[in-house]
Short mmCIF file of N, CA and C and ligand atoms in Angstrom, two decimals:
data_model
loop_
_atom_site.label_atom_id
_atom_site.label_comp_id
_atom_site.label_asym_id
_atom_site.label_seq_id
_atom_site.Cartn_x
_atom_site.Cartn_y
_atom_site.Cartn_z
N UNK A 1 15.52 -3.13 65.09
CA UNK A 1 15.97 -2.48 66.33
C UNK A 1 16.79 -3.45 67.19
N UNK A 2 16.92 -4.71 66.76
CA UNK A 2 17.60 -5.69 67.62
C UNK A 2 19.09 -5.41 67.76
N UNK A 3 19.65 -4.66 66.85
CA UNK A 3 21.09 -4.39 66.93
C UNK A 3 21.42 -3.20 67.83
N UNK A 4 20.39 -2.51 68.25
CA UNK A 4 20.62 -1.30 69.05
C UNK A 4 21.15 -1.65 70.43
N UNK A 5 20.67 -2.79 70.97
CA UNK A 5 21.03 -3.17 72.34
C UNK A 5 22.53 -3.18 72.58
N UNK A 6 23.27 -4.06 71.91
CA UNK A 6 24.71 -4.15 72.17
C UNK A 6 25.43 -2.83 71.94
N UNK A 7 25.00 -2.09 70.93
CA UNK A 7 25.65 -0.81 70.66
C UNK A 7 25.45 0.13 71.84
N UNK A 8 24.21 0.14 72.33
CA UNK A 8 23.89 0.99 73.49
C UNK A 8 24.76 0.60 74.68
N UNK A 9 24.89 -0.72 74.88
CA UNK A 9 25.67 -1.21 76.03
C UNK A 9 27.10 -0.70 75.96
N UNK A 10 27.68 -0.80 74.79
CA UNK A 10 29.07 -0.35 74.61
C UNK A 10 29.18 1.14 74.94
N UNK A 11 28.20 1.89 74.44
CA UNK A 11 28.22 3.33 74.68
C UNK A 11 28.15 3.62 76.17
N UNK A 12 27.22 2.92 76.86
CA UNK A 12 27.05 3.15 78.31
C UNK A 12 28.32 2.76 79.06
N UNK A 13 28.89 1.61 78.69
CA UNK A 13 30.11 1.15 79.35
C UNK A 13 31.24 2.16 79.20
N UNK A 14 31.36 2.67 77.96
CA UNK A 14 32.42 3.65 77.71
C UNK A 14 32.20 4.88 78.58
N UNK A 15 30.94 5.28 78.68
CA UNK A 15 30.61 6.46 79.49
C UNK A 15 30.97 6.19 80.96
N UNK A 16 30.63 4.99 81.43
CA UNK A 16 30.89 4.64 82.83
C UNK A 16 32.39 4.63 83.11
N UNK A 17 33.14 4.03 82.16
CA UNK A 17 34.59 3.94 82.36
C UNK A 17 35.19 5.34 82.39
N UNK A 18 34.69 6.18 81.47
CA UNK A 18 35.18 7.56 81.44
C UNK A 18 34.92 8.24 82.77
N UNK A 19 33.69 8.05 83.28
CA UNK A 19 33.31 8.67 84.55
C UNK A 19 34.20 8.13 85.66
N UNK A 20 34.48 6.82 85.62
CA UNK A 20 35.30 6.20 86.65
C UNK A 20 36.68 6.84 86.71
N UNK A 21 37.28 7.07 85.56
CA UNK A 21 38.61 7.67 85.52
C UNK A 21 38.56 9.08 86.11
N UNK A 22 37.51 9.81 85.71
CA UNK A 22 37.39 11.19 86.18
C UNK A 22 37.28 11.22 87.70
N UNK A 23 36.45 10.30 88.27
CA UNK A 23 36.26 10.28 89.72
C UNK A 23 37.60 9.95 90.40
N UNK A 24 38.32 8.97 89.82
CA UNK A 24 39.61 8.59 90.38
C UNK A 24 40.56 9.77 90.45
N UNK A 25 40.59 10.55 89.40
CA UNK A 25 41.50 11.70 89.35
C UNK A 25 41.11 12.74 90.40
N UNK A 26 39.80 12.98 90.49
CA UNK A 26 39.33 13.96 91.47
C UNK A 26 39.70 13.53 92.89
N UNK A 27 39.49 12.22 93.15
CA UNK A 27 39.76 11.71 94.49
C UNK A 27 41.24 11.87 94.82
N UNK A 28 42.09 11.60 93.84
CA UNK A 28 43.53 11.71 94.08
C UNK A 28 43.90 13.14 94.42
N UNK A 29 43.28 14.08 93.69
CA UNK A 29 43.56 15.50 93.94
C UNK A 29 43.08 15.91 95.33
N UNK A 30 41.87 15.42 95.68
CA UNK A 30 41.27 15.84 96.94
C UNK A 30 41.88 15.09 98.12
N UNK A 31 42.72 14.13 97.85
CA UNK A 31 43.37 13.41 98.93
C UNK A 31 42.52 12.26 99.44
N UNK A 32 41.94 12.43 100.62
CA UNK A 32 41.28 11.32 101.31
C UNK A 32 39.79 11.21 100.98
N UNK A 33 39.33 12.01 100.09
CA UNK A 33 37.89 12.15 99.89
C UNK A 33 37.32 11.04 99.02
N UNK A 34 37.48 9.79 99.44
CA UNK A 34 36.99 8.67 98.63
C UNK A 34 35.77 8.01 99.26
N UNK A 35 35.26 8.62 100.32
CA UNK A 35 34.09 8.03 100.99
C UNK A 35 32.87 8.03 100.07
N UNK A 36 32.13 6.95 100.12
CA UNK A 36 30.89 6.88 99.34
C UNK A 36 29.80 7.65 100.07
N UNK A 37 28.93 8.26 99.29
CA UNK A 37 27.78 8.93 99.90
C UNK A 37 26.91 7.87 100.57
N UNK A 38 26.25 8.20 101.71
CA UNK A 38 25.41 7.20 102.37
C UNK A 38 24.27 6.75 101.46
N UNK A 39 23.96 5.46 101.54
CA UNK A 39 22.88 4.93 100.70
C UNK A 39 21.57 5.61 101.07
N UNK A 40 20.74 5.90 100.08
CA UNK A 40 19.45 6.54 100.40
C UNK A 40 18.59 5.61 101.24
N UNK A 41 17.84 6.19 102.17
CA UNK A 41 16.97 5.38 103.02
C UNK A 41 15.90 4.72 102.17
N UNK A 42 15.72 3.42 102.36
CA UNK A 42 14.68 2.74 101.59
C UNK A 42 13.32 3.14 102.16
N UNK A 43 12.35 3.22 101.30
CA UNK A 43 11.01 3.61 101.73
C UNK A 43 10.49 2.59 102.74
N UNK A 44 9.78 3.09 103.77
CA UNK A 44 9.26 2.20 104.80
C UNK A 44 8.23 1.24 104.21
N UNK A 45 8.35 -0.02 104.59
CA UNK A 45 7.38 -1.00 104.12
C UNK A 45 6.13 -0.90 104.97
N UNK A 46 4.95 -0.85 104.38
CA UNK A 46 3.74 -0.80 105.19
C UNK A 46 3.59 -2.09 106.01
N UNK A 47 2.98 -1.97 107.18
CA UNK A 47 2.70 -3.17 107.97
C UNK A 47 1.30 -3.08 108.56
N UNK A 48 0.79 -4.24 108.98
CA UNK A 48 -0.61 -4.32 109.39
C UNK A 48 -0.73 -5.01 110.74
N UNK A 49 -1.93 -4.93 111.31
CA UNK A 49 -2.19 -5.60 112.57
C UNK A 49 -3.68 -5.71 112.81
N UNK A 50 -4.04 -6.44 113.88
CA UNK A 50 -5.46 -6.59 114.19
C UNK A 50 -5.65 -7.06 115.63
N UNK A 51 -6.89 -6.96 116.08
CA UNK A 51 -7.23 -7.44 117.42
C UNK A 51 -7.41 -8.96 117.39
N UNK A 52 -7.69 -9.53 118.55
CA UNK A 52 -7.83 -10.99 118.68
C UNK A 52 -8.94 -11.55 117.79
N UNK A 53 -10.09 -10.87 117.74
CA UNK A 53 -11.22 -11.40 116.98
C UNK A 53 -11.19 -10.97 115.51
N UNK A 54 -10.43 -9.95 115.18
CA UNK A 54 -10.33 -9.51 113.79
C UNK A 54 -11.32 -8.42 113.40
N UNK A 55 -12.16 -7.98 114.35
CA UNK A 55 -13.13 -6.92 114.03
C UNK A 55 -12.43 -5.59 113.75
N UNK A 56 -11.30 -5.36 114.44
CA UNK A 56 -10.54 -4.13 114.23
C UNK A 56 -9.21 -4.47 113.56
N UNK A 57 -8.98 -3.85 112.41
CA UNK A 57 -7.70 -4.04 111.73
C UNK A 57 -7.14 -2.67 111.36
N UNK A 58 -5.83 -2.61 111.19
CA UNK A 58 -5.19 -1.34 110.87
C UNK A 58 -4.01 -1.58 109.94
N UNK A 59 -3.55 -0.46 109.38
CA UNK A 59 -2.41 -0.49 108.47
C UNK A 59 -1.55 0.73 108.77
N UNK A 60 -0.23 0.54 108.75
CA UNK A 60 0.70 1.66 108.96
C UNK A 60 1.53 1.82 107.70
N UNK A 61 1.48 3.03 107.15
CA UNK A 61 2.16 3.25 105.87
C UNK A 61 3.49 3.98 106.02
N UNK A 62 3.88 4.28 107.25
CA UNK A 62 5.14 4.99 107.47
C UNK A 62 6.10 4.18 108.32
N UNK A 63 7.22 4.77 108.60
CA UNK A 63 8.26 4.08 109.36
C UNK A 63 7.94 4.04 110.85
N UNK A 64 8.49 3.06 111.54
CA UNK A 64 8.39 2.98 112.99
C UNK A 64 9.30 4.06 113.58
N UNK A 65 8.74 4.86 114.49
CA UNK A 65 9.54 5.88 115.16
C UNK A 65 10.44 5.23 116.21
N UNK A 66 9.86 4.32 117.01
CA UNK A 66 10.65 3.57 117.99
C UNK A 66 9.87 2.36 118.50
N UNK A 67 10.61 1.42 119.04
CA UNK A 67 10.03 0.26 119.72
C UNK A 67 10.43 0.36 121.19
N UNK A 68 9.46 0.14 122.09
CA UNK A 68 9.78 0.28 123.52
C UNK A 68 8.80 -0.53 124.36
N UNK A 69 9.11 -0.61 125.65
CA UNK A 69 8.21 -1.26 126.60
C UNK A 69 7.70 -0.23 127.59
N UNK A 70 6.50 -0.45 128.11
CA UNK A 70 6.03 0.35 129.25
C UNK A 70 5.53 -0.60 130.33
N UNK A 71 5.99 -0.35 131.56
CA UNK A 71 5.54 -1.22 132.66
C UNK A 71 4.82 -0.39 133.72
N UNK A 72 4.22 0.73 133.28
CA UNK A 72 3.49 1.56 134.24
C UNK A 72 2.22 0.81 134.67
N UNK A 73 1.66 1.20 135.81
CA UNK A 73 0.48 0.47 136.33
C UNK A 73 -0.68 0.43 135.33
N UNK A 74 -0.87 1.51 134.59
CA UNK A 74 -1.97 1.54 133.62
C UNK A 74 -1.78 0.52 132.52
N UNK A 75 -0.57 0.49 131.94
CA UNK A 75 -0.30 -0.45 130.85
C UNK A 75 -0.36 -1.89 131.35
N UNK A 76 0.08 -2.10 132.58
CA UNK A 76 0.03 -3.47 133.13
C UNK A 76 -1.42 -3.95 133.21
N UNK A 77 -2.26 -3.11 133.76
CA UNK A 77 -3.66 -3.55 133.96
C UNK A 77 -4.41 -3.61 132.63
N UNK A 78 -4.14 -2.64 131.77
CA UNK A 78 -4.85 -2.62 130.49
C UNK A 78 -4.60 -3.91 129.70
N UNK A 79 -3.36 -4.40 129.79
CA UNK A 79 -3.00 -5.55 128.98
C UNK A 79 -2.99 -6.86 129.77
N UNK A 80 -3.03 -6.76 131.09
CA UNK A 80 -2.95 -7.97 131.90
C UNK A 80 -1.56 -8.59 131.87
N UNK A 81 -0.58 -7.80 131.43
CA UNK A 81 0.81 -8.29 131.40
C UNK A 81 1.67 -7.35 132.23
N UNK A 82 2.89 -7.78 132.55
CA UNK A 82 3.75 -6.96 133.40
C UNK A 82 4.52 -5.91 132.63
N UNK A 83 4.61 -6.08 131.31
CA UNK A 83 5.37 -5.14 130.49
C UNK A 83 4.74 -5.12 129.11
N UNK A 84 4.25 -3.97 128.70
CA UNK A 84 3.57 -3.88 127.40
C UNK A 84 4.55 -3.40 126.32
N UNK A 85 4.68 -4.16 125.23
CA UNK A 85 5.56 -3.73 124.13
C UNK A 85 4.81 -2.81 123.17
N UNK A 86 5.47 -1.70 122.84
CA UNK A 86 4.85 -0.71 121.94
C UNK A 86 5.70 -0.45 120.71
N UNK A 87 5.02 -0.24 119.59
CA UNK A 87 5.65 0.29 118.39
C UNK A 87 5.04 1.68 118.19
N UNK A 88 5.89 2.70 118.21
CA UNK A 88 5.41 4.08 118.07
C UNK A 88 5.49 4.51 116.61
N UNK A 89 4.40 5.09 116.11
CA UNK A 89 4.36 5.59 114.72
C UNK A 89 3.71 6.97 114.71
N UNK A 90 3.81 7.65 113.59
CA UNK A 90 3.12 8.93 113.46
C UNK A 90 1.64 8.67 113.24
N UNK A 91 0.81 9.50 113.89
CA UNK A 91 -0.65 9.31 113.76
C UNK A 91 -1.11 9.36 112.31
N UNK A 92 -0.47 10.22 111.52
CA UNK A 92 -0.90 10.36 110.13
C UNK A 92 -0.60 9.10 109.31
N UNK A 93 0.29 8.25 109.82
CA UNK A 93 0.64 7.03 109.09
C UNK A 93 -0.23 5.84 109.44
N UNK A 94 -1.02 5.98 110.51
CA UNK A 94 -1.87 4.86 110.96
C UNK A 94 -3.26 5.02 110.38
N UNK A 95 -3.73 4.01 109.65
CA UNK A 95 -5.09 4.09 109.11
C UNK A 95 -5.90 2.86 109.51
N UNK A 96 -7.15 3.10 109.82
CA UNK A 96 -8.05 2.02 110.17
C UNK A 96 -8.48 1.31 108.89
N UNK A 97 -8.43 -0.02 108.88
CA UNK A 97 -8.88 -0.76 107.69
C UNK A 97 -10.16 -1.53 107.97
N UNK A 98 -10.53 -1.67 109.23
CA UNK A 98 -11.83 -2.27 109.58
C UNK A 98 -12.11 -2.01 111.05
N UNK A 99 -13.39 -1.86 111.37
CA UNK A 99 -13.82 -1.72 112.76
C UNK A 99 -13.42 -0.40 113.40
N UNK A 100 -13.77 -0.26 114.65
CA UNK A 100 -13.49 0.97 115.38
C UNK A 100 -13.20 0.61 116.83
N UNK A 101 -12.15 1.20 117.38
CA UNK A 101 -11.82 0.92 118.78
C UNK A 101 -12.70 1.74 119.71
N UNK A 102 -12.81 1.28 120.96
CA UNK A 102 -13.46 2.03 122.02
C UNK A 102 -12.36 2.64 122.87
N UNK A 103 -12.60 3.87 123.33
CA UNK A 103 -11.59 4.59 124.09
C UNK A 103 -11.83 4.46 125.59
N UNK A 104 -10.74 4.25 126.33
CA UNK A 104 -10.84 4.24 127.79
C UNK A 104 -9.87 5.25 128.38
N UNK A 105 -10.41 6.09 129.27
CA UNK A 105 -9.59 7.08 129.95
C UNK A 105 -9.62 6.77 131.43
N UNK A 106 -8.44 6.63 132.03
CA UNK A 106 -8.39 6.32 133.46
C UNK A 106 -8.82 7.53 134.28
N UNK A 107 -9.43 7.28 135.42
CA UNK A 107 -9.92 8.37 136.27
C UNK A 107 -8.77 9.11 136.95
N UNK A 108 -7.67 8.43 137.15
CA UNK A 108 -6.52 9.07 137.80
C UNK A 108 -5.32 8.16 137.64
N UNK A 109 -4.25 8.44 138.39
CA UNK A 109 -3.10 7.56 138.33
C UNK A 109 -1.83 8.25 137.91
N UNK A 110 -0.93 7.49 137.28
CA UNK A 110 0.38 8.02 136.88
C UNK A 110 0.67 7.66 135.43
N UNK A 111 1.72 8.27 134.90
CA UNK A 111 2.23 7.97 133.56
C UNK A 111 1.13 7.84 132.51
N UNK A 112 0.99 6.67 131.88
CA UNK A 112 0.06 6.53 130.75
C UNK A 112 -1.39 6.79 131.18
N UNK A 113 -1.69 6.58 132.46
CA UNK A 113 -3.05 6.85 132.94
C UNK A 113 -3.41 8.33 132.83
N UNK A 114 -2.43 9.20 133.09
CA UNK A 114 -2.74 10.63 133.06
C UNK A 114 -2.41 11.29 131.72
N UNK A 115 -1.55 10.65 130.94
CA UNK A 115 -1.08 11.31 129.71
C UNK A 115 -1.80 10.88 128.44
N UNK A 116 -2.70 9.92 128.52
CA UNK A 116 -3.36 9.49 127.29
C UNK A 116 -4.50 8.51 127.54
N UNK A 117 -4.97 7.92 126.45
CA UNK A 117 -6.11 7.02 126.53
C UNK A 117 -5.81 5.71 125.81
N UNK A 118 -6.49 4.65 126.28
CA UNK A 118 -6.34 3.33 125.66
C UNK A 118 -7.47 3.11 124.66
N UNK A 119 -7.14 2.37 123.62
CA UNK A 119 -8.11 2.10 122.55
C UNK A 119 -8.16 0.60 122.31
N UNK A 120 -9.33 0.03 122.54
CA UNK A 120 -9.44 -1.43 122.49
C UNK A 120 -10.62 -1.85 121.63
N UNK A 121 -10.59 -3.11 121.22
CA UNK A 121 -11.70 -3.66 120.42
C UNK A 121 -12.91 -3.89 121.32
N UNK A 122 -14.07 -3.32 120.98
CA UNK A 122 -15.25 -3.48 121.85
C UNK A 122 -15.78 -4.92 121.85
N UNK A 123 -15.38 -5.71 120.90
CA UNK A 123 -15.91 -7.08 120.81
C UNK A 123 -15.05 -8.06 121.62
N UNK A 124 -13.73 -8.02 121.43
CA UNK A 124 -12.87 -9.01 122.10
C UNK A 124 -12.01 -8.42 123.21
N UNK A 125 -11.96 -7.09 123.31
CA UNK A 125 -11.24 -6.46 124.42
C UNK A 125 -9.75 -6.25 124.20
N UNK A 126 -9.23 -6.68 123.05
CA UNK A 126 -7.79 -6.48 122.79
C UNK A 126 -7.43 -5.00 122.77
N UNK A 127 -6.40 -4.62 123.51
CA UNK A 127 -5.89 -3.25 123.43
C UNK A 127 -5.01 -3.12 122.22
N UNK A 128 -5.33 -2.15 121.37
CA UNK A 128 -4.56 -1.95 120.14
C UNK A 128 -3.66 -0.72 120.20
N UNK A 129 -4.17 0.37 120.79
CA UNK A 129 -3.40 1.62 120.76
C UNK A 129 -3.45 2.34 122.10
N UNK A 130 -2.39 3.08 122.36
CA UNK A 130 -2.39 4.09 123.42
C UNK A 130 -2.09 5.41 122.75
N UNK A 131 -2.95 6.40 123.01
CA UNK A 131 -2.81 7.69 122.34
C UNK A 131 -2.64 8.79 123.38
N UNK A 132 -1.51 9.48 123.30
CA UNK A 132 -1.25 10.57 124.24
C UNK A 132 -2.19 11.74 123.99
N UNK A 133 -2.46 12.52 125.04
CA UNK A 133 -3.31 13.70 124.88
C UNK A 133 -2.65 14.72 123.96
N UNK A 134 -1.32 14.66 123.90
CA UNK A 134 -0.57 15.58 123.04
C UNK A 134 0.30 14.78 122.08
N UNK A 135 0.88 15.49 121.12
CA UNK A 135 1.88 14.89 120.25
C UNK A 135 1.33 14.42 118.92
N UNK A 136 2.25 14.04 118.05
CA UNK A 136 1.88 13.62 116.70
C UNK A 136 1.99 12.11 116.54
N UNK A 137 2.31 11.42 117.65
CA UNK A 137 2.56 9.99 117.55
C UNK A 137 1.45 9.19 118.21
N UNK A 138 1.45 7.89 117.94
CA UNK A 138 0.53 6.97 118.61
C UNK A 138 1.28 5.68 118.86
N UNK A 139 1.01 5.05 120.00
CA UNK A 139 1.68 3.81 120.35
C UNK A 139 0.77 2.62 120.04
N UNK A 140 1.30 1.70 119.27
CA UNK A 140 0.56 0.48 118.91
C UNK A 140 1.05 -0.64 119.83
N UNK A 141 0.13 -1.37 120.41
CA UNK A 141 0.53 -2.54 121.20
C UNK A 141 1.10 -3.58 120.24
N UNK A 142 2.39 -3.88 120.43
CA UNK A 142 3.11 -4.69 119.45
C UNK A 142 2.54 -6.11 119.31
N UNK A 143 1.84 -6.57 120.33
CA UNK A 143 1.24 -7.90 120.25
C UNK A 143 0.17 -8.00 119.19
N UNK A 144 -0.33 -6.86 118.71
CA UNK A 144 -1.39 -6.90 117.69
C UNK A 144 -0.83 -6.87 116.27
N UNK A 145 0.51 -6.76 116.13
CA UNK A 145 1.11 -6.71 114.79
C UNK A 145 0.96 -8.06 114.09
N UNK A 146 0.67 -8.03 112.80
CA UNK A 146 0.64 -9.28 112.04
C UNK A 146 2.04 -9.87 111.94
N UNK A 147 3.04 -8.99 111.86
CA UNK A 147 4.44 -9.45 111.84
C UNK A 147 5.14 -8.89 113.07
N UNK A 148 5.29 -9.69 114.12
CA UNK A 148 5.90 -9.18 115.36
C UNK A 148 7.32 -8.70 115.17
N UNK A 149 7.97 -9.08 114.08
CA UNK A 149 9.36 -8.67 113.83
C UNK A 149 9.47 -7.17 113.58
N UNK A 150 8.32 -6.50 113.34
CA UNK A 150 8.33 -5.04 113.18
C UNK A 150 8.79 -4.38 114.50
N UNK A 151 8.50 -5.04 115.61
CA UNK A 151 8.92 -4.55 116.93
C UNK A 151 10.39 -4.89 117.14
N UNK A 152 11.21 -3.84 117.22
CA UNK A 152 12.66 -4.06 117.35
C UNK A 152 13.19 -3.23 118.52
N UNK A 153 13.01 -3.70 119.74
CA UNK A 153 13.49 -2.92 120.89
C UNK A 153 15.01 -2.96 120.96
N UNK A 154 15.57 -1.91 121.56
CA UNK A 154 17.00 -1.93 121.80
C UNK A 154 17.27 -2.95 122.92
N UNK A 155 18.47 -3.46 122.96
CA UNK A 155 18.83 -4.44 123.98
C UNK A 155 18.62 -3.82 125.37
N UNK A 156 18.04 -4.57 126.27
CA UNK A 156 17.76 -4.04 127.60
C UNK A 156 19.00 -4.15 128.50
ZN1 ZN B 1 -11.60 -7.79 118.43
ZN1 ZN B 2 2.31 2.82 130.30
#
């Protein structure tokens, strides 16, 4: 079977060259229609994250919907920072790989305080997620990502 390889190659090359000529002719007939079809989207690479102590870990198997910041009073206090970075993903793509977060719901307020709940590690207090009362998405606090480069905010 060792002689099959080169023969196959020649056959494939001939086929490719034939196809190339045919495409060239079609393009000439159609005029300007030489644009390449857009490259198919590559499958999203899974990414992971965890809290400060490591008791809670998670994995995301889908693409990031968006990267953004929130500086509402709730997010500021929850994180102790002036601007919380979020990576938004679909809830169905987020899976727990260890531990369980505790949920906190603010008694009142604005923005994130009224529209959702915070989810933090009961052992070390790290905030991992903010989950809206509605919708199919969940916001991950980007500081908990194992690879912070997953967070790609648009230029401010
Ligand atoms: Zn923890
Ligand atoms: Zn907020």
